[in-house]
mmCIF file of C-alpha atoms in Angstrom:
data_model
loop_
_atom_site.group_PDB
_atom_site.id
_atom_site.type_symbol
_atom_site.label_atom_id
_atom_site.label_comp_id
_atom_site.label_asym_id
_atom_site.label_seq_id
_atom_site.Cartn_x
_atom_site.Cartn_y
_atom_site.Cartn_z
ATOM 1 C CA MET O 117 -8.980 -38.493 21.646
ATOM 2 C CA LEU O 118 -7.793 -36.923 18.374
ATOM 3 C CA THR O 119 -4.019 -36.816 17.940
ATOM 4 C CA LEU O 120 -2.172 -35.345 15.012
ATOM 5 C CA THR O 121 0.957 -36.836 13.539
ATOM 6 C CA GLY O 122 3.828 -34.670 12.344
ATOM 7 C CA ARG O 123 2.601 -35.075 8.776
ATOM 8 C CA GLY O 124 -0.940 -34.051 9.783
ATOM 9 C CA VAL O 125 0.284 -30.901 11.539
ATOM 10 C CA ARG O 126 2.444 -29.995 8.549
ATOM 11 C CA LYS O 127 -0.601 -30.394 6.296
ATOM 12 C CA ILE O 128 -2.480 -27.885 8.460
ATOM 13 C CA TYR O 129 0.382 -25.364 8.169
ATOM 14 C CA THR O 130 0.589 -25.893 4.396
ATOM 15 C CA THR O 131 -3.175 -25.475 4.006
ATOM 16 C CA CYS O 132 -3.128 -22.214 5.988
ATOM 17 C CA LEU O 133 -0.180 -20.981 3.936
ATOM 18 C CA TRP O 134 -2.023 -21.622 0.676
ATOM 19 C CA LEU O 135 -5.252 -20.131 2.040
ATOM 20 C CA GLY O 136 -3.361 -16.942 2.853
ATOM 21 C CA PHE O 137 -2.007 -16.739 -0.702
ATOM 22 C CA ILE O 138 -5.471 -17.444 -2.113
ATOM 23 C CA PHE O 139 -6.886 -14.620 0.023
ATOM 24 C CA ALA O 140 -4.251 -12.263 -1.379
ATOM 25 C CA VAL O 141 -4.869 -13.309 -5.004
ATOM 26 C CA ILE O 142 -8.648 -12.993 -4.655
ATOM 27 C CA HIS O 143 -8.230 -9.542 -3.131
ATOM 28 C CA LEU O 144 -5.978 -8.428 -5.999
ATOM 29 C CA LEU O 145 -7.972 -9.941 -8.852
ATOM 30 C CA PHE O 146 -11.470 -9.491 -7.437
ATOM 31 C CA HIS O 147 -11.136 -6.355 -5.340
ATOM 32 C CA PHE O 148 -14.920 -5.970 -4.995
ATOM 33 C CA LEU O 149 -15.068 -9.282 -3.088
ATOM 34 C CA GLY O 150 -12.511 -7.906 -0.659
ATOM 35 C CA GLU O 151 -14.598 -4.758 -0.251
ATOM 36 C CA ILE O 152 -17.764 -6.776 0.458
ATOM 37 C CA THR O 153 -15.971 -9.060 2.915
ATOM 38 C CA GLY O 154 -14.290 -6.062 4.514
ATOM 39 C CA ALA O 155 -17.624 -4.312 5.009
ATOM 40 C CA VAL O 156 -19.026 -7.415 6.736
ATOM 41 C CA LEU O 157 -15.949 -7.871 8.933
ATOM 42 C CA GLU O 158 -15.901 -4.189 9.916
ATOM 43 C CA ILE O 159 -19.160 -4.800 11.802
ATOM 44 C CA PHE O 160 -17.110 -6.825 14.274
ATOM 45 C CA ASP O 161 -14.077 -4.491 14.160
ATOM 46 C CA LEU O 162 -14.832 -2.837 17.497
ATOM 47 C CA ASP O 163 -12.753 0.036 18.923
ATOM 48 C CA PHE O 164 -13.128 -1.646 22.321
ATOM 49 C CA PHE O 165 -10.332 -4.021 21.292
ATOM 50 C CA ASP O 166 -7.915 -1.236 20.314
ATOM 51 C CA ILE O 167 -4.980 0.115 22.288
ATOM 52 C CA ASP O 168 -3.880 3.713 21.646
ATOM 53 C CA ILE O 169 -0.151 4.440 21.762
ATOM 54 C CA GLY O 170 0.192 8.125 20.988
ATOM 55 C CA ASP O 171 -1.320 8.671 17.534
ATOM 56 C CA PHE O 172 -1.060 4.983 16.649
ATOM 57 C CA GLU O 173 -3.882 2.492 17.247
ATOM 58 C CA ILE O 174 -3.055 -1.176 17.783
ATOM 59 C CA CYS O 175 -6.021 -3.313 16.684
ATOM 60 C CA LEU O 176 -6.119 -6.421 18.863
ATOM 61 C CA LEU O 177 -9.001 -7.906 16.865
ATOM 62 C CA PRO O 178 -7.571 -8.031 13.303
ATOM 63 C CA LEU O 179 -10.654 -8.653 11.189
ATOM 64 C CA SER O 180 -10.004 -7.724 7.572
ATOM 65 C CA PHE O 181 -9.334 -9.595 4.343
ATOM 66 C CA ASN O 182 -5.713 -8.434 4.314
ATOM 67 C CA SER O 183 -4.893 -9.070 7.955
ATOM 68 C CA ILE O 184 -6.449 -12.554 8.012
ATOM 69 C CA GLY O 185 -4.651 -13.503 4.782
ATOM 70 C CA GLY O 186 -1.326 -12.157 6.039
ATOM 71 C CA GLY O 187 -1.743 -13.894 9.381
ATOM 72 C CA LEU O 188 -2.475 -17.228 7.683
ATOM 73 C CA ILE O 189 0.616 -16.919 5.467
ATOM 74 C CA ILE O 190 2.910 -16.203 8.416
ATOM 75 C CA PHE O 191 1.246 -18.855 10.601
ATOM 76 C CA GLY O 192 1.664 -21.529 7.936
ATOM 77 C CA GLY O 193 5.165 -20.450 6.953
ATOM 78 C CA ALA O 194 6.390 -20.221 10.543
ATOM 79 C CA GLY O 195 4.860 -23.609 11.363
ATOM 80 C CA ILE O 196 6.574 -25.325 8.421
ATOM 81 C CA LEU O 197 9.917 -23.648 9.131
ATOM 82 C CA LEU O 198 9.998 -24.039 12.915
ATOM 83 C CA GLY O 199 8.597 -27.564 12.718
ATOM 84 C CA GLN O 200 11.946 -28.713 11.386
ATOM 85 C CA PHE O 201 13.696 -27.676 14.607
ATOM 86 C CA LEU O 202 11.118 -27.672 17.411
ATOM 87 C CA PRO O 203 8.570 -30.166 18.839
ATOM 88 C CA LYS O 204 4.930 -29.873 17.774
ATOM 89 C CA THR O 205 3.599 -27.870 20.732
ATOM 90 C CA PRO O 206 6.267 -25.115 20.828
ATOM 91 C CA THR O 207 6.049 -24.865 17.047
ATOM 92 C CA LEU O 208 2.270 -24.425 17.183
ATOM 93 C CA VAL O 209 2.497 -21.760 19.904
ATOM 94 C CA ALA O 210 5.233 -19.849 18.052
ATOM 95 C CA ALA O 211 3.336 -20.056 14.739
ATOM 96 C CA VAL O 212 0.122 -18.775 16.339
ATOM 97 C CA VAL O 213 1.975 -15.879 17.990
ATOM 98 C CA CYS O 214 3.770 -14.941 14.751
ATOM 99 C CA GLY O 215 0.547 -15.129 12.716
ATOM 100 C CA TYR O 216 -1.427 -13.105 15.245
ATOM 101 C CA ILE O 217 1.237 -10.393 15.554
ATOM 102 C CA THR O 218 1.401 -10.125 11.760
ATOM 103 C CA ALA O 219 -2.380 -9.814 11.485
ATOM 104 C CA VAL O 220 -2.430 -7.153 14.224
ATOM 105 C CA LEU O 221 0.306 -5.122 12.518
ATOM 106 C CA ILE O 222 -1.405 -5.305 9.112
ATOM 107 C CA GLN O 223 -4.785 -4.286 10.560
ATOM 108 C CA SER O 224 -3.199 -1.453 12.561
ATOM 109 C CA LEU O 225 -1.420 -0.134 9.467
ATOM 110 C CA ILE O 226 -4.645 -0.352 7.446
ATOM 111 C CA ARG O 227 -6.463 1.645 10.144
ATOM 112 C CA ARG O 228 -3.628 4.199 10.151
ATOM 113 C CA LEU O 229 -3.704 4.600 6.355
ATOM 114 C CA LYS O 230 -7.495 5.013 6.389
ATOM 115 C CA LYS O 231 -7.103 7.727 9.008
ATOM 116 C CA PHE O 232 -4.528 9.522 6.849
ATOM 117 C CA SER O 233 -6.842 9.206 3.856
ATOM 118 C CA ALA O 234 -9.759 10.660 5.784
ATOM 119 C CA GLU O 235 -7.619 13.572 6.955
ATOM 120 C CA SER O 236 -6.413 14.195 3.411
ATOM 121 C CA ASN O 237 -9.974 14.243 2.073
ATOM 122 C CA THR O 238 -11.093 16.863 4.602
ATOM 123 C CA PHE O 239 -8.212 19.241 3.937
ATOM 124 C CA ASP O 240 -8.586 22.076 1.411
ATOM 125 C CA THR O 241 -5.968 21.134 -1.178
ATOM 126 C CA ASP O 242 -6.001 24.664 -2.666
ATOM 127 C CA LEU O 243 -4.005 25.718 0.375
ATOM 128 C CA LEU O 244 -1.168 23.419 -0.729
ATOM 129 C CA THR O 245 -0.562 25.174 -4.038
ATOM 130 C CA ASP O 246 3.110 26.262 -4.316
ATOM 131 C CA CYS O 247 3.991 24.208 -1.228
ATOM 132 C CA LYS O 248 6.909 21.790 -1.084
ATOM 133 C CA ALA O 249 6.269 18.050 -0.955
ATOM 134 C CA THR O 250 8.333 14.865 -0.997
ATOM 135 C CA VAL O 251 7.871 12.081 -3.518
ATOM 136 C CA ILE O 252 7.456 8.783 -1.649
ATOM 137 C CA SER O 253 6.530 6.659 -4.658
ATOM 138 C CA ARG O 254 8.207 7.355 -8.018
ATOM 139 C CA ILE O 255 6.154 9.391 -10.466
ATOM 140 C CA PRO O 256 6.615 7.995 -13.999
ATOM 141 C CA ALA O 257 6.473 10.393 -16.944
ATOM 142 C CA GLU O 258 2.992 9.314 -18.035
ATOM 143 C CA GLY O 259 1.762 7.759 -14.808
ATOM 144 C CA PHE O 260 1.011 8.477 -11.199
ATOM 145 C CA GLY O 261 3.016 8.337 -7.996
ATOM 146 C CA VAL O 262 2.517 9.460 -4.404
ATOM 147 C CA ILE O 263 3.697 12.562 -2.567
ATOM 148 C CA SER O 264 3.626 13.470 1.103
ATOM 149 C CA VAL O 265 3.355 16.956 2.522
ATOM 150 C CA LYS O 266 3.567 18.052 6.136
ATOM 151 C CA VAL O 267 0.719 20.310 7.234
ATOM 152 C CA GLN O 268 0.456 21.950 10.612
ATOM 153 C CA ASP O 269 -2.365 20.499 12.776
ATOM 154 C CA TYR O 270 -2.930 17.753 10.164
ATOM 155 C CA GLY O 271 0.397 15.938 10.249
ATOM 156 C CA ILE O 272 1.759 14.292 7.118
ATOM 157 C CA LEU O 273 -0.797 13.987 4.312
ATOM 158 C CA GLN O 274 -0.394 11.839 1.201
ATOM 159 C CA TYR O 275 -1.811 12.418 -2.266
ATOM 160 C CA PRO O 276 -1.615 10.755 -5.683
ATOM 161 C CA ALA O 277 0.608 12.864 -7.918
ATOM 162 C CA LYS O 278 1.419 13.415 -11.587
ATOM 163 C CA SER O 279 4.373 15.172 -13.199
ATOM 164 C CA SER O 280 3.402 18.552 -14.675
ATOM 165 C CA GLY O 281 6.332 18.444 -17.081
ATOM 166 C CA GLY O 282 5.791 14.873 -18.232
ATOM 167 C CA LYS O 283 9.161 13.764 -16.819
ATOM 168 C CA ASP O 284 10.078 10.979 -14.398
ATOM 169 C CA ILE O 285 10.387 12.147 -10.805
ATOM 170 C CA TYR O 286 12.118 9.740 -8.471
ATOM 171 C CA ALA O 287 11.370 8.897 -4.849
ATOM 172 C CA ASP O 288 12.755 11.226 -2.145
ATOM 173 C CA THR O 289 12.749 14.161 -4.581
ATOM 174 C CA VAL O 290 11.463 17.452 -3.161
ATOM 175 C CA VAL O 291 8.880 18.890 -5.556
ATOM 176 C CA ASN O 292 6.664 21.929 -5.837
ATOM 177 C CA ILE O 293 2.872 21.498 -5.978
ATOM 178 C CA ASP O 294 1.395 23.372 -8.948
ATOM 179 C CA HIS O 295 -2.285 22.577 -8.487
ATOM 180 C CA PHE O 296 -4.822 19.798 -7.830
ATOM 181 C CA ILE O 297 -7.239 18.275 -10.309
ATOM 182 C CA ASP O 298 -9.759 15.707 -9.009
ATOM 183 C CA GLY O 299 -7.645 15.086 -5.926
ATOM 184 C CA VAL O 300 -4.442 14.514 -7.927
ATOM 185 C CA ALA O 301 -1.492 16.810 -7.249
ATOM 186 C CA TYR O 302 0.380 18.084 -10.310
ATOM 187 C CA VAL O 303 3.971 18.706 -9.329
ATOM 188 C CA HIS O 304 7.328 19.682 -10.796
ATOM 189 C CA ASP O 305 10.906 19.254 -9.731
ATOM 190 C CA ASP O 306 12.628 22.591 -9.107
ATOM 191 C CA LYS O 307 15.906 21.148 -10.394
ATOM 192 C CA GLU O 308 14.229 20.332 -13.722
ATOM 193 C CA ILE O 309 13.072 23.966 -14.098
ATOM 194 C CA TYR O 310 16.570 25.171 -13.219
ATOM 195 C CA LEU O 311 18.163 22.952 -15.867
ATOM 196 C CA GLN O 312 15.686 24.132 -18.515
ATOM 197 C CA LEU O 313 16.460 27.787 -17.730
ATOM 198 C CA LYS O 314 20.183 27.064 -17.803
ATOM 199 C CA GLU O 315 19.883 25.550 -21.282
#
């Protein structure tokens, strides 16, 4: 019968921790590999294993590059940390639970973001011209950020955004949507226009 010593169990946790980090690095540096792996794993990502809570889907079978990597990191980290205070068996159970919950949350959030993206792509963005939106990711002067806008029957939609005036626009700022070009919203801050008129 195979028995693991404390050092052997710790090696397993450390290996899983490093595998999780390697997954994350590969996904960042070689995004196409993540896309290929994700396409393969999505074959087994069945809706049968999902639980719907309102508009939120909890994916009980977290099969994606991100969710597996995140689960491995938390599993390994929890195992190493809890192993200093608890016996082997409770530590293993707690690490598995923590890793699984993390993977489920990551996969559920990914599914939610994909749903938002799909809704955004089907909405006629011309209807949002002159509407108010909220900056949720800072828009640098020469770069891109993210805005969110609430649309009846569609919920909250998110779009990449660029500053029309070439000025920084910080998160939580309410902006006005000027127009869309290639799916990118060009926005301005009403306060900025007011200050320019005042000058």
